CSV table of C-alpha atoms in Angstrom, one decimal:
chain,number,residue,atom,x,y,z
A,1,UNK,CA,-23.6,-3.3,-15.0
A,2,UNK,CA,-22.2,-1.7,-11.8
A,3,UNK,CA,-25.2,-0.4,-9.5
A,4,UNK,CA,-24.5,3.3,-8.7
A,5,UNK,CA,-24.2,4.5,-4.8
A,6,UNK,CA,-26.5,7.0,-3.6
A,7,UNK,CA,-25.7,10.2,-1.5
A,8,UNK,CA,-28.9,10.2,0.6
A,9,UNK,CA,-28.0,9.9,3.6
A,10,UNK,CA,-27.2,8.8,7.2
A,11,UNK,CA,-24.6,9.1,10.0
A,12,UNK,CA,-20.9,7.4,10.2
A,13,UNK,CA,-17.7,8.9,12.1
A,14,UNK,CA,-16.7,6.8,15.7
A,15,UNK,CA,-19.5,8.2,17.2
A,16,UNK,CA,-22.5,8.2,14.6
A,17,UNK,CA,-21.4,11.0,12.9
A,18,UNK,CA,-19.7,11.9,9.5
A,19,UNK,CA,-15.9,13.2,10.2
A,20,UNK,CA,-15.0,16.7,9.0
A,21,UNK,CA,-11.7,16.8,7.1
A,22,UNK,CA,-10.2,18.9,10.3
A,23,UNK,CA,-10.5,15.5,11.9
A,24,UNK,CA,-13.8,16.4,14.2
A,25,UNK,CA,-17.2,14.4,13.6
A,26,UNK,CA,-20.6,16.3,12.3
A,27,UNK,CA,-24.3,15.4,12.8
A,28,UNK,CA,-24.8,16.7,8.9
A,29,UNK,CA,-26.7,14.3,7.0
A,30,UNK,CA,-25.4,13.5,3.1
A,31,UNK,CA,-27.1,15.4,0.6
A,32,UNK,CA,-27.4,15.7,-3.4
A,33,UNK,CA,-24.4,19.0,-2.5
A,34,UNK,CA,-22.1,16.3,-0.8
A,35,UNK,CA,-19.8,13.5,-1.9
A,36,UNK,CA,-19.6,10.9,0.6
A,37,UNK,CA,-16.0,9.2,0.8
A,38,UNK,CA,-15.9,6.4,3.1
A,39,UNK,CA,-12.5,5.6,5.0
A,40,UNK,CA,-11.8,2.5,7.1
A,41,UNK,CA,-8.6,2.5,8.1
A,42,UNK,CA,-7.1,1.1,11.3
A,43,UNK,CA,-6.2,3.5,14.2
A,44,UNK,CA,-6.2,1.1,17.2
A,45,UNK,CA,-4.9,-2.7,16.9
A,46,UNK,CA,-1.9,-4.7,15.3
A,47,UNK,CA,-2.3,-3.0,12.3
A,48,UNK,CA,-2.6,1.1,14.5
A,49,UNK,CA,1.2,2.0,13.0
A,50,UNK,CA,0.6,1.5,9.7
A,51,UNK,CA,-3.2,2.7,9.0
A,52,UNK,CA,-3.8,5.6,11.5
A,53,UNK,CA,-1.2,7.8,9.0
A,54,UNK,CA,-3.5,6.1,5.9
A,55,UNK,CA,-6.5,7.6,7.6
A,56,UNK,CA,-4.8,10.9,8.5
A,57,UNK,CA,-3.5,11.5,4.5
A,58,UNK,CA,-7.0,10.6,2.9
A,59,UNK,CA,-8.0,13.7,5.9
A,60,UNK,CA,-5.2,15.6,4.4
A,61,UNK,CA,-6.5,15.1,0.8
A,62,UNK,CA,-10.1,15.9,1.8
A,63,UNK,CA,-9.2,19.1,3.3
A,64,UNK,CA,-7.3,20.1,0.6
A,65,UNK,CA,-10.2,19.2,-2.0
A,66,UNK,CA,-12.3,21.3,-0.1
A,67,UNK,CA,-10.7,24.3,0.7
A,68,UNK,CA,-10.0,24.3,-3.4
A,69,UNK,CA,-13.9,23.8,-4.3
A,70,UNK,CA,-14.2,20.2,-3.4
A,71,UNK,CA,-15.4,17.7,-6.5
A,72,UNK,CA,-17.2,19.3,-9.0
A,73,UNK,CA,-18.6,22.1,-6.6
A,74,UNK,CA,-19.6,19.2,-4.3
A,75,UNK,CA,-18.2,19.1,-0.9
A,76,UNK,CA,-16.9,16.0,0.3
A,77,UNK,CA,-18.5,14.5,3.2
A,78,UNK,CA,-16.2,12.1,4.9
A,79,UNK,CA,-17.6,9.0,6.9
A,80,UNK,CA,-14.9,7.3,9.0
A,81,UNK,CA,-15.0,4.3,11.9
A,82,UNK,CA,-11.7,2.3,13.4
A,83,UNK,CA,-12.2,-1.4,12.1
A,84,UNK,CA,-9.6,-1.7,15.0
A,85,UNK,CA,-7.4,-4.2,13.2
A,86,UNK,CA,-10.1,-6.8,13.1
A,87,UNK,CA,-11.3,-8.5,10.3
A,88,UNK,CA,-14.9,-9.4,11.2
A,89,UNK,CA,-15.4,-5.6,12.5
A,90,UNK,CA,-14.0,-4.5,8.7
A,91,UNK,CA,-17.2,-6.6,7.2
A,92,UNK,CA,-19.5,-5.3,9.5
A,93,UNK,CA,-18.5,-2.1,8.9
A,94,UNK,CA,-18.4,-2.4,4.8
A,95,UNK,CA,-21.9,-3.5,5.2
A,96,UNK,CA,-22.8,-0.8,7.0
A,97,UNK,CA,-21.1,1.6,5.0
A,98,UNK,CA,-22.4,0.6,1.6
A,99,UNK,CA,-26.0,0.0,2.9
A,100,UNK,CA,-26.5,2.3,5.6
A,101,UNK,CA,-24.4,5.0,4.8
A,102,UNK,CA,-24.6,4.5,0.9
A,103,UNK,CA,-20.6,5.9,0.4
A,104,UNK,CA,-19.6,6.9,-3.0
A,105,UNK,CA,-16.5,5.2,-2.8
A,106,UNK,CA,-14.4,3.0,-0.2
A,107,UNK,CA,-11.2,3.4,0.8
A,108,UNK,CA,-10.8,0.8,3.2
A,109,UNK,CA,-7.8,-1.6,5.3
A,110,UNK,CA,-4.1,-2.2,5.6
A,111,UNK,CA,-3.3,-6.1,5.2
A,112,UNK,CA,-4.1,-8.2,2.2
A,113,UNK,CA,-6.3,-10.5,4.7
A,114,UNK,CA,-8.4,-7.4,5.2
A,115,UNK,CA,-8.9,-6.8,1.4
A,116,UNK,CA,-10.2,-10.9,0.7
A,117,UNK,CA,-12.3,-10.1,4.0
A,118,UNK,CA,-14.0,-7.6,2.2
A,119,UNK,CA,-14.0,-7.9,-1.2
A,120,UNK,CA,-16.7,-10.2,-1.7
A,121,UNK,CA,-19.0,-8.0,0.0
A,122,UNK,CA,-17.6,-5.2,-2.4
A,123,UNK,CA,-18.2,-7.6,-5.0
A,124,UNK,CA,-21.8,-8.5,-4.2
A,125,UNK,CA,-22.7,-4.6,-3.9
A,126,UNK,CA,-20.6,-3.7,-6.6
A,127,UNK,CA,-19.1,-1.0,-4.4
A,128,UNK,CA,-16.2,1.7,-5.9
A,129,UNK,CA,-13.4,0.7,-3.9
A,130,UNK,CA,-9.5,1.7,-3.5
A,131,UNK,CA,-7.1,-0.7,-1.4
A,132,UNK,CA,-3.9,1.1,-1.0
A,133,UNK,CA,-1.1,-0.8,0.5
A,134,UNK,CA,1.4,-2.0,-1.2
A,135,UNK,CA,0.6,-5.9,-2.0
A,136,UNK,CA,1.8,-9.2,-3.3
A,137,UNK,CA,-0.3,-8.4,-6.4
A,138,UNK,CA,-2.5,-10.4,-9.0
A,139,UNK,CA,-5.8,-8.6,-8.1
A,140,UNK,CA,-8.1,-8.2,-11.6
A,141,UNK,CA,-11.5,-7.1,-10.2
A,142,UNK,CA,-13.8,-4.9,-12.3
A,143,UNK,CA,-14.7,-2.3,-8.9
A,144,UNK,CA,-11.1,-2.8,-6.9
A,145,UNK,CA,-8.4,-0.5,-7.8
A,146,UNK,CA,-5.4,-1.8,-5.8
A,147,UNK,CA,-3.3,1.1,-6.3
A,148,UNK,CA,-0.3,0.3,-3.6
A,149,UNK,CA,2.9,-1.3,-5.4
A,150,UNK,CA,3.3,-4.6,-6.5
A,151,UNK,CA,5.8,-7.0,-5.3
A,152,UNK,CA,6.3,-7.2,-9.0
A,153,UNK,CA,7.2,-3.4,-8.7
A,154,UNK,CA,8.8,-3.3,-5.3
A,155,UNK,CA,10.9,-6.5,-5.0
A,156,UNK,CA,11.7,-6.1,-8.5
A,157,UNK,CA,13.7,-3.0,-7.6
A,158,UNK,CA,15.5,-4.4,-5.2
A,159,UNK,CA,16.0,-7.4,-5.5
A,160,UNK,CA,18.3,-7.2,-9.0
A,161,UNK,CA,20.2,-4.5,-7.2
A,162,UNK,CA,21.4,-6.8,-4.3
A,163,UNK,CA,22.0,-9.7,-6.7
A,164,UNK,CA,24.3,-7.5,-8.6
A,165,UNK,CA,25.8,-6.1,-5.2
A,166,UNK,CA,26.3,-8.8,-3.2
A,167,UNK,CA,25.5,-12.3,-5.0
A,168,UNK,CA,23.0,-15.0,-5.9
A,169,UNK,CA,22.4,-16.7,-3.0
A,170,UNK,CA,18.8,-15.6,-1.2
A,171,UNK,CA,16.9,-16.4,2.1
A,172,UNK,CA,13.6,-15.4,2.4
A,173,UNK,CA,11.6,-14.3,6.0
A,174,UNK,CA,7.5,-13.3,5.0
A,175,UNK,CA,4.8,-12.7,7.3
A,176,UNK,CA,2.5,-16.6,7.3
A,177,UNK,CA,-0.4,-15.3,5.1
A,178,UNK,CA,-1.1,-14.7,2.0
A,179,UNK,CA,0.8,-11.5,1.3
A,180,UNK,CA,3.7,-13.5,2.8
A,181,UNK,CA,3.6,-16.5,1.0
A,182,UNK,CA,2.6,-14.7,-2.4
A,183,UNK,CA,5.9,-12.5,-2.1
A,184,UNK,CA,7.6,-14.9,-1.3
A,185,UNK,CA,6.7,-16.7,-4.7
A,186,UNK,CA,8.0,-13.4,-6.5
A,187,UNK,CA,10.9,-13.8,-4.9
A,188,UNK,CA,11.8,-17.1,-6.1
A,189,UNK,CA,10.6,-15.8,-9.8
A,190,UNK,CA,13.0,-12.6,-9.5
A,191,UNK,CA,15.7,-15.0,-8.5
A,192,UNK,CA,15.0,-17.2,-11.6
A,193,UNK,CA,14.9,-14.2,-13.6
A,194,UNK,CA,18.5,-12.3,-12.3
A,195,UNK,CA,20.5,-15.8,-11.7
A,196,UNK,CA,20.1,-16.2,-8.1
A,197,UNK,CA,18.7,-18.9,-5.9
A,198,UNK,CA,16.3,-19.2,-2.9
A,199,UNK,CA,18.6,-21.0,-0.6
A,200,UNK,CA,16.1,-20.7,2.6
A,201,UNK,CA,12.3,-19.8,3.0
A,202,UNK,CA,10.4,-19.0,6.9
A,203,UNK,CA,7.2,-18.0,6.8
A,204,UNK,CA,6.7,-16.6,10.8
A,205,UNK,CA,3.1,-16.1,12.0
A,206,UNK,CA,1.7,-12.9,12.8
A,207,UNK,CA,2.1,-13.5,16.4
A,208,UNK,CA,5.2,-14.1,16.9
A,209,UNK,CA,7.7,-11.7,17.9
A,210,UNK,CA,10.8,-14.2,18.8
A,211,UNK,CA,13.4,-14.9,16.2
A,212,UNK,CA,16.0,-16.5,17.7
A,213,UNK,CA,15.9,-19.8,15.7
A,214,UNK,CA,15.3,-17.8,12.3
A,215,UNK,CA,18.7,-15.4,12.9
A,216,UNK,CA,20.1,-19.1,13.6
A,217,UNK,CA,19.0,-20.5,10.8
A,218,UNK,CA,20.2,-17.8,8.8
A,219,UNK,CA,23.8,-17.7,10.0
A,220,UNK,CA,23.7,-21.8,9.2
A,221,UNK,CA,22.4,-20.9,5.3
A,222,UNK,CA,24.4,-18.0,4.9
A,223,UNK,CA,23.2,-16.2,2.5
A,224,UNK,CA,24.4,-13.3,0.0
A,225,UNK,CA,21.5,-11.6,1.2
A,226,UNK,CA,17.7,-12.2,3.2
A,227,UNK,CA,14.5,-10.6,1.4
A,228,UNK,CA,11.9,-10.0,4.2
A,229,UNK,CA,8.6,-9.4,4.2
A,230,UNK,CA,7.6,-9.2,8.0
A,231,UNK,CA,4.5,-7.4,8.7
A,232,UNK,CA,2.7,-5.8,12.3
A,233,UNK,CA,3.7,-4.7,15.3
A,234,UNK,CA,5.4,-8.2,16.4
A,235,UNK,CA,7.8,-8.8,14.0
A,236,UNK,CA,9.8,-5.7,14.2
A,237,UNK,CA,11.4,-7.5,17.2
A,238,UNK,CA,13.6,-9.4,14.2
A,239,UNK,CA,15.6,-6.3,13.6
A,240,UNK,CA,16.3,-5.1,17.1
A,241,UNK,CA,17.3,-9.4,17.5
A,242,UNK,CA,18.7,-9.7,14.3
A,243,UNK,CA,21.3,-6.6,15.3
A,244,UNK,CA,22.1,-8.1,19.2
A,245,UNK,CA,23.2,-11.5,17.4
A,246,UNK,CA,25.5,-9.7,15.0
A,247,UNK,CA,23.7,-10.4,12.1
A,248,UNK,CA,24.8,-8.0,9.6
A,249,UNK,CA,23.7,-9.9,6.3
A,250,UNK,CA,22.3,-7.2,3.5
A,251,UNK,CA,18.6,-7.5,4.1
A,252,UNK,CA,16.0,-6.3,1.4
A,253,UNK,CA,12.6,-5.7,2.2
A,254,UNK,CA,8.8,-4.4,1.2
A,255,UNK,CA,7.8,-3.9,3.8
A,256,UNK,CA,10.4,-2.7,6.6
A,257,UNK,CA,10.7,1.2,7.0
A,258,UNK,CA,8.0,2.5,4.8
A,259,UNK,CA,5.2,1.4,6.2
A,260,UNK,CA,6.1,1.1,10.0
A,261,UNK,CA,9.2,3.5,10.1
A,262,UNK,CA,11.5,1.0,12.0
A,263,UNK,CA,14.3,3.4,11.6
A,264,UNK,CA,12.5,5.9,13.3
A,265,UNK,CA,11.4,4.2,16.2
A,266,UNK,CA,14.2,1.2,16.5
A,267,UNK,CA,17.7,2.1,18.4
A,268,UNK,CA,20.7,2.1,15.5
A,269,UNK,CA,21.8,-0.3,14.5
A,270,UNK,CA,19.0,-2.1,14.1
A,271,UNK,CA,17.7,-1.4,11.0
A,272,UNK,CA,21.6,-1.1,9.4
A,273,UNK,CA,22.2,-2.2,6.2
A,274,UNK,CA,18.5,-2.8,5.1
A,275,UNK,CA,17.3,-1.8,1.5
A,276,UNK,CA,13.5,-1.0,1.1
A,277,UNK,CA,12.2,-1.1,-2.5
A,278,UNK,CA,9.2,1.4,-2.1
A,279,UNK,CA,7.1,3.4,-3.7
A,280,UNK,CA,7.4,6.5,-1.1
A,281,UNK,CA,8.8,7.0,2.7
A,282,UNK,CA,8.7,10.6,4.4
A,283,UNK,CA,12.3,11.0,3.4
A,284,UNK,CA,11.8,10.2,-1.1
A,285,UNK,CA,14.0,13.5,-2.0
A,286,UNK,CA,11.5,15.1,-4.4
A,287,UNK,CA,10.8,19.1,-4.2
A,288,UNK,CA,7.2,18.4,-3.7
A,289,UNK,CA,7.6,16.3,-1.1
A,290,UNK,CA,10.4,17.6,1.0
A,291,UNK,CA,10.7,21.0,0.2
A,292,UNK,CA,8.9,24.2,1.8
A,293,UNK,CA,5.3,23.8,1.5
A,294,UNK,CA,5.8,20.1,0.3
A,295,UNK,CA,3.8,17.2,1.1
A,296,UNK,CA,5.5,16.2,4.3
A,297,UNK,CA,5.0,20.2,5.6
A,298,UNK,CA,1.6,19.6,4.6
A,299,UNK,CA,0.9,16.5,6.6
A,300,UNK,CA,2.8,17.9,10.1
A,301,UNK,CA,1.1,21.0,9.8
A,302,UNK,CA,-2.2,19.3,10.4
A,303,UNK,CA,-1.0,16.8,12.3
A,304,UNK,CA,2.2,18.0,14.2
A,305,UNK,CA,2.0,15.1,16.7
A,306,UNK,CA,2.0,12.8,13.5
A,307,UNK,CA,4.7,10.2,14.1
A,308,UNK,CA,5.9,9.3,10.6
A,309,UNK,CA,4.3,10.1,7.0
A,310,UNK,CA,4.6,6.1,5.7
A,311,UNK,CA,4.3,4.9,2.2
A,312,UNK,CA,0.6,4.2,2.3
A,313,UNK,CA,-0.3,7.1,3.2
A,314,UNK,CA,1.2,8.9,0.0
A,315,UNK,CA,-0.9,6.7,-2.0
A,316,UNK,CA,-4.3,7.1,0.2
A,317,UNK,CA,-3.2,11.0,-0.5
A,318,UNK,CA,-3.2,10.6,-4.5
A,319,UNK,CA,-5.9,8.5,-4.8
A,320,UNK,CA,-8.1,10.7,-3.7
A,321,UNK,CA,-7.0,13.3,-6.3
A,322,UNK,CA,-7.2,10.3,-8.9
A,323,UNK,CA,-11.0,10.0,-7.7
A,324,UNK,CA,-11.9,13.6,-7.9
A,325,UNK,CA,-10.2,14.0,-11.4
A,326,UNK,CA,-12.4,11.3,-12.2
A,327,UNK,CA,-15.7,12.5,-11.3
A,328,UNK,CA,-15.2,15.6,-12.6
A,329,UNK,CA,-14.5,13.6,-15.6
A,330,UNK,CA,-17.5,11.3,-15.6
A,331,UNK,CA,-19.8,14.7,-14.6
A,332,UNK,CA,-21.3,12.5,-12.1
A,333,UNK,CA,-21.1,10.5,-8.7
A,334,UNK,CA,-22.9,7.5,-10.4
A,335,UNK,CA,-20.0,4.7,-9.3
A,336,UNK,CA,-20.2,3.0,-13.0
A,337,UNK,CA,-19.7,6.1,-15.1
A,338,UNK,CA,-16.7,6.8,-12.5
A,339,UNK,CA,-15.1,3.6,-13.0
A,340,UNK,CA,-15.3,4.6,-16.2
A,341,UNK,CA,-13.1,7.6,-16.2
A,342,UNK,CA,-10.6,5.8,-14.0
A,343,UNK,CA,-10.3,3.1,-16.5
A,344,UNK,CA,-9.5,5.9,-19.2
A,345,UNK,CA,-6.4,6.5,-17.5
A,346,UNK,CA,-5.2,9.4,-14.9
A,347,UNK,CA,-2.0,10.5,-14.6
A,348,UNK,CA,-0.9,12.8,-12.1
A,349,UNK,CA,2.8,14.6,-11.5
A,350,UNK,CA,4.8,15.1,-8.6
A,351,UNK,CA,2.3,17.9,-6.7
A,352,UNK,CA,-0.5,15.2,-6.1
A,353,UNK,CA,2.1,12.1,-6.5
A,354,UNK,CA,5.0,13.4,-4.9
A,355,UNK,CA,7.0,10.0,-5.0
A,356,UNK,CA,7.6,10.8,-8.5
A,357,UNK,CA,10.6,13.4,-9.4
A,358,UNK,CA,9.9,17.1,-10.6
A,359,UNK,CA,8.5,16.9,-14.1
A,360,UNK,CA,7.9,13.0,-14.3
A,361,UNK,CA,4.5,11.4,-13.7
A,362,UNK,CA,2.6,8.4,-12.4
A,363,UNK,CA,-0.2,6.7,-14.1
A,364,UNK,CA,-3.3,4.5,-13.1
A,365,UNK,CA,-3.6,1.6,-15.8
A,366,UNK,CA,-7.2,1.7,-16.9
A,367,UNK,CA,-6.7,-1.9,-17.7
A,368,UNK,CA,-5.9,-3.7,-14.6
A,369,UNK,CA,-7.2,-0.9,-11.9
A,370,UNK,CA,-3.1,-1.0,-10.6
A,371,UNK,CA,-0.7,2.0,-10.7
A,372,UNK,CA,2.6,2.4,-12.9
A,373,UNK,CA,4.7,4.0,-9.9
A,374,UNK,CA,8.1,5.5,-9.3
A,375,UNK,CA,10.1,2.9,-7.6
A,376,UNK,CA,13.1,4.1,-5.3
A,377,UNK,CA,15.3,1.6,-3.5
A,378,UNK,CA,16.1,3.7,-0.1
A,379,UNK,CA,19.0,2.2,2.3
A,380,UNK,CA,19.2,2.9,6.1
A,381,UNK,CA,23.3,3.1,7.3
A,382,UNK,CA,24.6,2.6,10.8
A,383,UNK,CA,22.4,5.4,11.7
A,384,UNK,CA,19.5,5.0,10.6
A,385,UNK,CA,19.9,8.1,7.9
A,386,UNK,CA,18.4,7.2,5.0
A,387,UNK,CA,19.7,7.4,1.3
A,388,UNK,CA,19.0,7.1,-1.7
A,389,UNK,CA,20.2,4.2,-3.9
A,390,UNK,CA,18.2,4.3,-7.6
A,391,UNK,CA,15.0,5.4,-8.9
A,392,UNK,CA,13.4,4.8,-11.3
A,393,UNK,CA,9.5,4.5,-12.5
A,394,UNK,CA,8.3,0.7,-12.7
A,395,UNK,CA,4.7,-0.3,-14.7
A,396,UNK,CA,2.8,-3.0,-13.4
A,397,UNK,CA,3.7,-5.9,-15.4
A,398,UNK,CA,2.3,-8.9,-13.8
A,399,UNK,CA,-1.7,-8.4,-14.9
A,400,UNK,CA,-1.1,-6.7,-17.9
A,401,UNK,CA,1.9,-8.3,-19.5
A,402,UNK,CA,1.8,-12.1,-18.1
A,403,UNK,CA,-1.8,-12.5,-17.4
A,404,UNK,CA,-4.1,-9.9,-20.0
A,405,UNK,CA,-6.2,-8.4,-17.6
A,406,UNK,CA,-7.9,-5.7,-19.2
A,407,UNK,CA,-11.0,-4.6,-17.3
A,408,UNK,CA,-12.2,-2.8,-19.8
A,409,UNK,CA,-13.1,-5.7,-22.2
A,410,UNK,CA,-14.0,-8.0,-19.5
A,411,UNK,CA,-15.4,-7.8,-15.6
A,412,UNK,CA,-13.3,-10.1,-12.9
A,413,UNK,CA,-13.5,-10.7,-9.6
A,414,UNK,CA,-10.4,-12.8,-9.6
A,415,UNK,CA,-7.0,-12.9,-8.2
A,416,UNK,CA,-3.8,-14.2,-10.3
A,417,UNK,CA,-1.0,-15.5,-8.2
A,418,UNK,CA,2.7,-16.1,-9.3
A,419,UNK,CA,2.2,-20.0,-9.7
A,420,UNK,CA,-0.5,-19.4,-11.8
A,421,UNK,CA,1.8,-19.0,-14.7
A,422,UNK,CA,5.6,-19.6,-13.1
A,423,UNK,CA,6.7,-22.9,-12.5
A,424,UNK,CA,9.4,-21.0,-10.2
A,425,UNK,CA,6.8,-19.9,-7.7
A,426,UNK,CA,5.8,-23.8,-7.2
């Protein structure tokens, strides 16, 4: 049985207070009228790019949710610190948030590192929680909904598509943790699975930020096409080196444009020729999020000094309508009758989801906690404009079809990797 949260209350935004959805910190404490969302989401640090627009959508949301009535006539009370990039600062501060500040629900870090940081304390106080980057997968836990892509989901779109385009033959570049090395693992299964072969694997440490040796080692292998996954600040030095050395392989990536809008920030033609299998960037050409009024308007209008709307932050955005429809399913805050709802199923269409096209939908899997997205492969050209390639919506398959995780039947703390069950991934 899952312990539920209280909303009695203390203090929590940078400076000991509770942050208001304008962005501003209050001295109100929580009461039985408030819900309190907690939000941990890096805004200084390695990580800065990627989170601070994570932070700045669950705001968004928020705002929104109040200005309409918040959850079930409560209004949400948002409590938010910068973990700063740092993993030991994230478990002090989950600690703090689910004891001291007794949150309702967690929505908390960027890299998958973060997420095993944290999730045993989340176990431990089984703590409501929503990671939302998109991830190398596998994670079956009864209070976790990891509702970012899969690489199931995201190299799975992309990877077929530059098989059929370009040829079999594959190197592989991943960030030297587990996300990384997990991905990496689907990429040897999708290979297996569309007739191509790995013929080169680097896995590059988080610190590094010089690639000469890898672009050389990729001109030696030549490949058909590279599948990165490079994460942080550090590592987009590959694409600014990889263009200077006149490397102008097809490169297919997670990770790359999305999340820390290299095509934005990088010099064409750096980021030429590179295919992102995503979930959502600022430029997915749906109504809702394009058009007047859309999501992207909605975003710059509270935040006009906002840098780049990434793919994370679409998903912190909808998640926190998937949490409200939930309550105000359950009739309650009480975290197990919540979890409940969620694992009934929630779909949402393109106004709260607006990675999915007008009149198509999006659904959380009640099952294994993940998200059955819409998948678009988006390509950068010699400019850096981006276009769009194909669409289409993508179920997670790894939990559910390979590996029977069904939450509902049975609570797990447990995550499933590829060589679990693919003698590929070995």
């Amino acid at each position: 049985m899952i312990a539920g949260a209280g909303v009695a209350g203390c203090t929590g935004g940078p400076d000991g207070g509770s942050e208001s959805a304008s962005g501003g910190t209050t001295g109100t404490a929580s009461s039985a009228d408030t819900v309190k969302i907690g939000v941990l989401e890096d805004q200084s640090g390695n990580f800065a790019l990627v989170g601070d627009p994570k932070h700045k959508a669950s705001m968004l949301a928020i705002q929104e949710i109040n200005n309409n009535g918040g959850i079930g006539g409560r209004e949400i009370e948002p409590v938010t610190r910068d973990p700063q990039s740092d993993n030991q600062r994230y478990q002090e501060l989950t600690r703090d948030f689910i004891n001291e500040e007794d949150v309702d629900v967690l929505w908390a870090g960027y890299s998958s590192a973060t997420r095993e940081a944290i999730r045993p304390i989340i176990n431990r106080n089984e703590q409501l929680y929503f990671y939302t980057t998109q991830y190398e997968g596998g994670v079956c836990d009864s209070t976790t909904f990891a509702c970012g892509p899969t690489a199931r989901q995201q190299l799975g779109s992309v990877l077929p598509y530059l098989r059929e385009e370009f040829g079999p033959e594959i190197y592989t570049i991943a960030a030297d943790y587990n996300f990384g090395q997990l991905s990496a693992d689907w990429v040897r299964v999708l290979a297996d699975e569309n007739d191509a072969e790995v013929v080169g694997e680097e896995f590059i440490p988080l610190s590094e930020s010089s690639f000469g040796s890898v672009i050389n080692n990729i001109q030696d292998a030549d490949p058909d096409f590279v599948m990165s996954m490079l994460v942080g600040a550090n590592h987009t030095s590959f694409y600014e080196q990889k263009a200077s050395a006149g490397l102008e392989v097809p490169i297919g990536t997670s990770t790359a444009m999305a999340q820390g809008y290299e095509h934005r920030r990088l010099d064409p033609p750096a980021m030429a020729n590179i295919y992102a299998g995503v979930n959502y960037m600022e430029e997915v050409p749906t109504e809702s999020n394009t058009g007047d009024g859309g999501f992207a308007d909605r975003y710059y209008e509270k935040y006009p000094d906002a840098p780049y709307l990434n793919e994370e932050a679409e998903t912190n955005y909808f998640t926190t309508y998937m949490y409200k429809q939930a309550v105000e399913q359950a009739g309650t805050i009480e975290q197990p009758e919540v979890i409940e709802a969620l694992e009934s199923g929630i779909s949402l269409g393109t106004e709260r989801a607006p990675e999915a096209p007008e009149g198509e939908t999006i659904e959380l899997d009640g099952a294994t906690h993940h998200v059955d997205h819409h998948m678009w492969v988006l390509r950068a050209d010699q400019e850096h404009n981006i276009e769009e390639i194909t669409n289409r919506k993508i179920p997670e398959q790894f939990l559910s079809e390979t590996v029977g995780c069904d939450l509902r039947e049975e609570d797990e703390q447990t995550q499933y990797t590829p060589r679990d069950y693919f003698e590929e991934a070995e």
